[in-house]
Each structure stands twice: as structure tokens, then as C-alpha cells.
Amino acid sequence: MKNTRRDFLKAAGLCSLGLFSKPVKDAFAQDESAYSRRPEALVGKRWGMAVDVKKCAEKVEKDQCKDCIAACHVAHNVPTNIEGPKEEIKWIWRTTYEHAFPGLDAKYTHLEDLPFVVLCNHCDNPPCVRVCPTKATFVAKDGIVMMDFHRCIGCRYCMAACPFGSRSFNFKDPRPFIPEIRTEFPTRMRGVVEKCNFCAERLAEGLLPACVDACKAKALIFGDLADPDSEVRQVIRENYTIRRKVYLGTQPSVFYVI
Ligand code: SF4
């Protein structure tokens, strides 16, 4: 990513004066068209995920499994070993029931000791998108809440609006903290917000998200929530599921089988 914040503001000013022949969107956006689809691309109307908490817990208990986290962070050049919880960059991580579902009904206290994999919920009614002043975050046609890193001006309104803590901010240049940079996915720069993208770039190639592929326990089920015949819909239909903070009305697309 070569554009700096200064470049962005300068170019935005030039656009407002009509000095750019290209609109800002064309000049800066890395929208869904950035991932040109192969014929074998996976297509959906509203991608979603089910997390089978018990399957995940059994694997974690067996070998402290973090396969999904490792696969995601490698695939997306997520920096590691940045010191301090505030500066940590996370796309998918594990947390406790208490943190994932604060204030949930006392009848679920039997879940207290289980690990919960959490990520961006790709909400159907995402507050993060509404507050973004530059449309750097937007909902793609398949329901994925995307980030256009080039458009992000680092105001962090989206982080304040997300009730799930699903977004991270690059307080420093992340590149020195990436063990091995993959050229297939863009690195970010200081001052940019990032988060899970449901592996939109992999879907465009016909591949499932990296976390789903990596999960040997088959605890992550990904698919089209709009398709009643999809596996994810079947799992949700046949099991008892909960979602995070449904009372806020964001309509998360990630379900937890408990
Ligand atoms: Fe936005 Fe947070 Fe919902 Fe993700 S989980 S779509 S970042 S509000």
C-alpha cells in the first residue's frame, strides 16, 4: 500500500475541485471487484458461519489447538508479537464465554469454561458501516462487511461503533511484525483499521475461508445463510444456536452451536 494519509487528503481535495478525471472510488477503492472471480468462485447471497463450540472445546482441550487463528493470520499478513493488548491486531481469536456473551441468560452458565472463537460477525445491520465517513467499510453484495484499506483515514469511528471489538487499529507499521509476508494479500500501514473479511479473496478462487479449511475438528461451518439447503443453514436448523449481543439488533451472521 503506497498511499499515505496525506496523499488521500490531498487527492480528496483535488477531486472536490474537479481536478481528477477519475472519481475517488475508482482512484482509491479496493472494493469487491479487487478480487476477480474465477469460474469456480464460491457464490452466496449472505455468507455466514456456525461455530460448533463443543467440537472446538474438545480439540482445544486435547492440544491447545489454535489452527484457525494461525491459518487466518498467515493468510492475511496479520502481524504477531506486537506488544501491548491495545496494539494487538486480531482477525479471529479465542475468548471466554463471559467476554463473548456478557449478560447472557444465567441458564447458559454451563458454557462458562468453554473457549469461544470470535471474529467479525459480518452483521446484517452493521453499525460500523453507518459511521464510516469515507465508506472505507461497506457491505458487499454477498453480505461480507469489507474494508477498503486505501480509503481508511484512521478515524476509528468504526471501532467505537462495533459492539464486538472486532476491529483492530495499526498504531504502528505492522510490516516488521509479520513473520513472513505473503505477497498474495496486501499488507496494511500505520493508521489503518483492519478486521476479518470472511476470506473474500479465497471465496473468489473457489476456496473456503482459511480458518474453516484449517479446522481439523470441523467445528467451523461456512456457507450461504440465504440458501435453505446450505450446510450452515442445516446446522443452524438442527441445533440450538446463540449469537452475540442480539439485543443490539446488529443481526450477526456468526452462530454458535451450544
Ligand atoms: Fe461491523 Fe463489528 Fe458487526 Fe463486524 S462485528 S460487521 S465490525 S459491527
Short mmCIF file of C-alpha atoms and ligand atoms in Angstrom, two decimals:
data_model
loop_
_atom_site.label_atom_id
_atom_site.label_comp_id
_atom_site.label_asym_id
_atom_site.label_seq_id
_atom_site.Cartn_x
_atom_site.Cartn_y
_atom_site.Cartn_z
CA MET A 1 0.00 0.00 0.00
CA LYS A 2 1.70 3.12 -1.15
CA ASN A 3 -0.85 5.86 -0.44
CA THR A 4 -0.30 7.83 2.74
CA ARG A 5 -2.96 9.67 4.74
CA ARG A 6 -1.51 12.90 3.32
CA ASP A 7 -1.92 11.54 -0.23
CA PHE A 8 -5.51 10.66 0.50
CA LEU A 9 -6.45 14.05 1.84
CA LYS A 10 -4.59 15.81 -0.96
CA ALA A 11 -6.31 13.74 -3.62
CA ALA A 12 -9.71 14.14 -1.96
CA GLY A 13 -9.19 17.89 -2.11
CA LEU A 14 -8.23 17.72 -5.78
CA CYS A 15 -11.33 15.67 -6.51
CA SER A 16 -13.57 18.20 -4.83
CA LEU A 17 -12.09 20.79 -7.19
CA GLY A 18 -12.77 18.55 -10.18
CA LEU A 19 -9.06 18.19 -10.96
CA PHE A 20 -9.12 14.42 -11.11
CA SER A 21 -10.58 12.77 -14.16
CA LYS A 22 -11.31 9.62 -12.11
CA PRO A 23 -13.80 9.66 -9.25
CA VAL A 24 -12.39 8.97 -5.78
CA LYS A 25 -13.93 5.49 -5.76
CA ASP A 26 -12.03 4.41 -8.84
CA ALA A 27 -8.83 6.03 -7.67
CA PHE A 28 -8.77 4.54 -4.18
CA ALA A 29 -11.32 1.80 -3.68
CA GLN A 30 -10.24 -1.78 -3.21
CA ASP A 31 -13.80 -2.99 -3.33
CA GLU A 32 -15.14 -6.43 -4.14
CA SER A 33 -14.04 -6.05 -7.76
CA ALA A 34 -10.45 -6.22 -6.48
CA TYR A 35 -10.99 -9.95 -6.16
CA SER A 36 -11.67 -11.00 -9.70
CA ARG A 37 -13.73 -14.14 -9.59
CA ARG A 38 -12.64 -17.36 -11.14
CA PRO A 39 -15.31 -19.56 -12.73
CA GLU A 40 -15.06 -21.86 -9.70
CA ALA A 41 -15.66 -18.98 -7.24
CA LEU A 42 -17.99 -19.68 -4.34
CA VAL A 43 -21.07 -17.53 -4.68
CA GLY A 44 -23.53 -16.62 -1.94
CA LYS A 45 -26.11 -14.01 -1.04
CA ARG A 46 -25.32 -13.76 2.64
CA TRP A 47 -22.26 -15.60 3.84
CA GLY A 48 -22.34 -16.78 7.41
CA MET A 49 -20.73 -19.19 9.82
CA ALA A 50 -21.69 -21.61 12.55
CA VAL A 51 -19.18 -22.42 15.29
CA ASP A 52 -19.68 -25.75 17.00
CA VAL A 53 -18.46 -24.80 20.45
CA LYS A 54 -18.25 -28.32 21.87
CA LYS A 55 -16.23 -29.68 18.95
CA CYS A 56 -13.89 -26.72 19.24
CA ALA A 57 -13.56 -27.14 23.02
CA GLU A 58 -12.67 -30.83 22.68
CA LYS A 59 -9.86 -30.00 20.25
CA VAL A 60 -8.59 -27.14 22.39
CA GLU A 61 -8.56 -29.38 25.44
CA LYS A 62 -6.67 -32.07 23.52
CA ASP A 63 -3.83 -30.00 22.12
CA GLN A 64 -4.44 -26.30 22.81
CA CYS A 65 -5.46 -26.01 19.14
CA LYS A 66 -5.15 -22.59 17.52
CA ASP A 67 -5.16 -23.80 13.91
CA CYS A 68 -7.92 -21.44 12.74
CA ILE A 69 -6.21 -18.40 14.22
CA ALA A 70 -2.82 -19.31 12.80
CA ALA A 71 -4.21 -20.02 9.31
CA CYS A 72 -6.14 -16.75 9.18
CA HIS A 73 -3.29 -14.63 10.40
CA VAL A 74 -0.80 -16.18 7.98
CA ALA A 75 -3.22 -15.82 5.06
CA HIS A 76 -3.81 -12.13 5.76
CA ASN A 77 -0.39 -10.90 6.86
CA VAL A 78 -1.62 -10.20 10.37
CA PRO A 79 1.31 -9.04 12.49
CA THR A 80 2.28 -11.01 15.58
CA ASN A 81 4.30 -10.13 18.65
CA ILE A 82 3.22 -6.51 18.76
CA GLU A 83 3.49 -5.62 22.41
CA GLY A 84 0.56 -4.44 24.45
CA PRO A 85 -3.10 -5.55 24.21
CA LYS A 86 -4.13 -2.21 22.75
CA GLU A 87 -1.78 -2.62 19.81
CA GLU A 88 -2.52 -6.25 19.09
CA ILE A 89 -4.06 -6.96 15.65
CA LYS A 90 -6.69 -9.71 15.68
CA TRP A 91 -8.90 -11.08 12.93
CA ILE A 92 -10.02 -14.20 14.77
CA TRP A 93 -9.25 -15.09 18.37
CA ARG A 94 -10.37 -17.10 21.34
CA THR A 95 -12.11 -15.66 24.33
CA THR A 96 -14.23 -16.71 27.29
CA TYR A 97 -17.97 -17.12 27.38
CA GLU A 98 -18.16 -14.19 29.77
CA HIS A 99 -16.48 -11.87 27.28
CA ALA A 100 -18.23 -13.20 24.19
CA PHE A 101 -21.71 -13.13 25.70
CA PRO A 102 -21.79 -10.60 28.51
CA GLY A 103 -25.08 -10.53 30.32
CA LEU A 104 -26.43 -13.64 28.63
CA ASP A 105 -29.08 -15.63 30.47
CA ALA A 106 -27.89 -17.40 33.60
CA LYS A 107 -29.14 -20.71 32.18
CA TYR A 108 -26.07 -20.78 29.95
CA THR A 109 -23.57 -20.77 32.81
CA HIS A 110 -22.61 -24.36 31.89
CA LEU A 111 -20.73 -22.76 28.99
CA GLU A 112 -18.52 -20.70 31.25
CA ASP A 113 -15.42 -22.86 30.90
CA LEU A 114 -15.63 -23.34 27.13
CA PRO A 115 -13.44 -21.44 24.66
CA PHE A 116 -15.24 -19.26 22.14
CA VAL A 117 -13.75 -18.42 18.77
CA VAL A 118 -14.78 -14.89 17.86
CA LEU A 119 -14.35 -12.75 14.76
CA CYS A 120 -16.21 -10.06 12.87
CA ASN A 121 -19.87 -11.10 12.79
CA HIS A 122 -20.47 -9.62 9.34
CA CYS A 123 -23.63 -8.15 10.76
CA ASP A 124 -26.64 -7.72 8.52
CA ASN A 125 -27.22 -4.33 10.12
CA PRO A 126 -23.64 -3.20 10.79
CA PRO A 127 -23.19 0.00 12.83
CA CYS A 128 -19.52 0.16 11.78
CA VAL A 129 -20.57 0.76 8.16
CA ARG A 130 -23.03 3.51 9.03
CA VAL A 131 -20.47 5.62 10.88
CA CYS A 132 -17.56 5.38 8.40
CA PRO A 133 -17.12 8.85 6.88
CA THR A 134 -15.19 7.64 3.82
CA LYS A 135 -17.08 4.41 3.04
CA ALA A 136 -13.87 2.53 3.68
CA THR A 137 -16.01 -0.15 5.22
CA PHE A 138 -19.01 -1.34 3.28
CA VAL A 139 -21.30 -4.31 2.78
CA ALA A 140 -20.55 -6.31 -0.35
CA LYS A 141 -23.30 -7.93 -2.38
CA ASP A 142 -22.69 -11.26 -0.67
CA GLY A 143 -23.17 -9.77 2.81
CA ILE A 144 -19.50 -9.58 3.74
CA VAL A 145 -18.58 -6.41 5.64
CA MET A 146 -15.46 -5.39 3.79
CA MET A 147 -12.61 -2.98 4.48
CA ASP A 148 -11.01 -0.87 1.80
CA PHE A 149 -7.65 -0.23 3.42
CA HIS A 150 -6.80 2.53 0.96
CA ARG A 151 -9.85 4.52 1.92
CA CYS A 152 -9.44 4.24 5.69
CA ILE A 153 -8.36 7.53 7.26
CA GLY A 154 -7.91 6.00 10.71
CA CYS A 155 -10.67 7.96 12.45
CA ARG A 156 -11.67 4.76 14.30
CA TYR A 157 -15.37 5.61 14.34
CA CYS A 158 -15.99 2.04 13.17
CA MET A 159 -14.11 0.68 16.18
CA ALA A 160 -16.21 2.77 18.51
CA ALA A 161 -19.40 1.64 16.78
CA CYS A 162 -18.62 -2.09 16.73
CA PRO A 163 -20.01 -3.61 19.92
CA PHE A 164 -17.92 -6.75 19.50
CA GLY A 165 -14.37 -5.38 19.47
CA SER A 166 -13.94 -7.00 16.07
CA ARG A 167 -11.68 -4.32 14.62
CA SER A 168 -8.03 -3.56 15.24
CA PHE A 169 -6.07 -0.39 14.65
CA ASN A 170 -2.49 -0.26 13.42
CA PHE A 171 -0.84 2.07 15.90
CA LYS A 172 2.48 1.32 14.22
CA ASP A 173 3.70 -0.01 10.90
CA PRO A 174 2.72 -3.70 11.11
CA ARG A 175 5.14 -4.98 8.48
CA PRO A 176 8.17 -5.57 10.75
CA PHE A 177 5.92 -7.77 12.91
CA ILE A 178 4.78 -10.10 10.12
CA PRO A 179 6.87 -13.30 10.31
CA GLU A 180 6.68 -13.96 6.56
CA ILE A 181 4.89 -11.56 4.23
CA ARG A 182 2.61 -13.21 1.68
CA THR A 183 2.56 -11.18 -1.50
CA GLU A 184 -0.89 -12.53 -2.39
CA PHE A 185 -2.57 -10.32 0.22
CA PRO A 186 -1.94 -6.62 0.84
CA THR A 187 -0.13 -5.52 3.97
CA ARG A 188 -1.50 -2.55 5.84
CA MET A 189 0.14 0.58 7.15
CA ARG A 190 0.14 2.62 10.32
CA GLY A 191 -3.15 4.42 10.92
CA VAL A 192 -5.40 1.84 9.23
CA VAL A 193 -8.19 -0.27 10.74
CA GLU A 194 -8.49 -3.93 9.82
CA LYS A 195 -10.63 -6.99 10.56
CA CYS A 196 -11.82 -10.37 9.26
CA ASN A 197 -13.10 -10.35 5.68
CA PHE A 198 -14.54 -13.90 5.64
CA CYS A 199 -11.68 -14.61 3.21
CA ALA A 200 -13.38 -12.84 0.30
CA GLU A 201 -10.19 -13.30 -1.69
CA ARG A 202 -10.31 -17.07 -1.19
CA LEU A 203 -14.04 -17.33 -1.98
CA ALA A 204 -13.27 -15.63 -5.30
CA GLU A 205 -10.91 -18.52 -6.03
CA GLY A 206 -13.38 -21.19 -5.03
CA LEU A 207 -11.80 -21.81 -1.62
CA LEU A 208 -13.40 -21.86 1.80
CA PRO A 209 -12.12 -19.38 4.41
CA ALA A 210 -8.67 -20.26 5.71
CA CYS A 211 -9.94 -20.81 9.27
CA VAL A 212 -12.60 -23.26 8.08
CA ASP A 213 -10.09 -25.16 5.97
CA ALA A 214 -7.63 -25.35 8.85
CA CYS A 215 -10.09 -26.62 11.46
CA LYS A 216 -9.44 -30.35 11.86
CA ALA A 217 -12.35 -30.67 14.28
CA LYS A 218 -14.75 -29.42 11.59
CA ALA A 219 -16.07 -27.00 14.20
CA LEU A 220 -16.42 -24.11 11.74
CA ILE A 221 -19.18 -24.42 9.15
CA PHE A 222 -19.32 -21.74 6.49
CA GLY A 223 -21.98 -21.17 3.88
CA ASP A 224 -24.79 -19.11 2.44
CA LEU A 225 -27.38 -18.19 5.06
CA ALA A 226 -29.76 -17.24 2.27
CA ASP A 227 -29.72 -20.78 0.90
CA PRO A 228 -32.02 -23.06 2.92
CA ASP A 229 -30.19 -26.09 1.52
CA SER A 230 -26.72 -24.97 2.57
CA GLU A 231 -24.84 -26.90 5.25
CA VAL A 232 -24.67 -23.88 7.52
CA ARG A 233 -28.45 -23.47 7.38
CA GLN A 234 -28.89 -27.15 8.09
CA VAL A 235 -26.60 -26.92 11.13
CA ILE A 236 -28.47 -23.89 12.44
CA ARG A 237 -31.81 -25.60 11.81
CA GLU A 238 -30.89 -28.82 13.56
CA ASN A 239 -29.02 -27.43 16.56
CA TYR A 240 -29.55 -24.92 19.30
CA THR A 241 -27.58 -21.79 18.48
CA ILE A 242 -26.91 -18.41 20.01
CA ARG A 243 -25.47 -15.21 18.56
CA ARG A 244 -23.57 -12.43 20.27
CA LYS A 245 -25.47 -9.45 21.66
CA VAL A 246 -28.58 -9.97 19.55
CA TYR A 247 -30.38 -7.43 21.72
CA LEU A 248 -28.39 -4.70 19.92
CA GLY A 249 -30.08 -5.51 16.63
CA THR A 250 -26.92 -5.79 14.51
CA GLN A 251 -28.00 -9.22 13.21
CA PRO A 252 -24.71 -11.16 13.42
CA SER A 253 -24.04 -13.74 10.71
CA VAL A 254 -21.98 -15.90 13.07
CA PHE A 255 -23.89 -18.51 15.06
CA TYR A 256 -22.66 -20.60 17.99
CA VAL A 257 -23.88 -24.17 18.33
CA ILE A 258 -24.07 -24.90 22.05
FE1 SF4 B 1 -19.10 -4.28 12.00
FE2 SF4 B 1 -18.42 -5.25 14.40
FE3 SF4 B 1 -20.59 -6.26 13.11
FE4 SF4 B 1 -18.10 -6.77 12.20
S1 SF4 B 1 -18.96 -7.41 14.18
S2 SF4 B 1 -19.88 -6.12 10.96
S3 SF4 B 1 -17.02 -4.87 12.67
S4 SF4 B 1 -20.34 -4.17 13.89
#
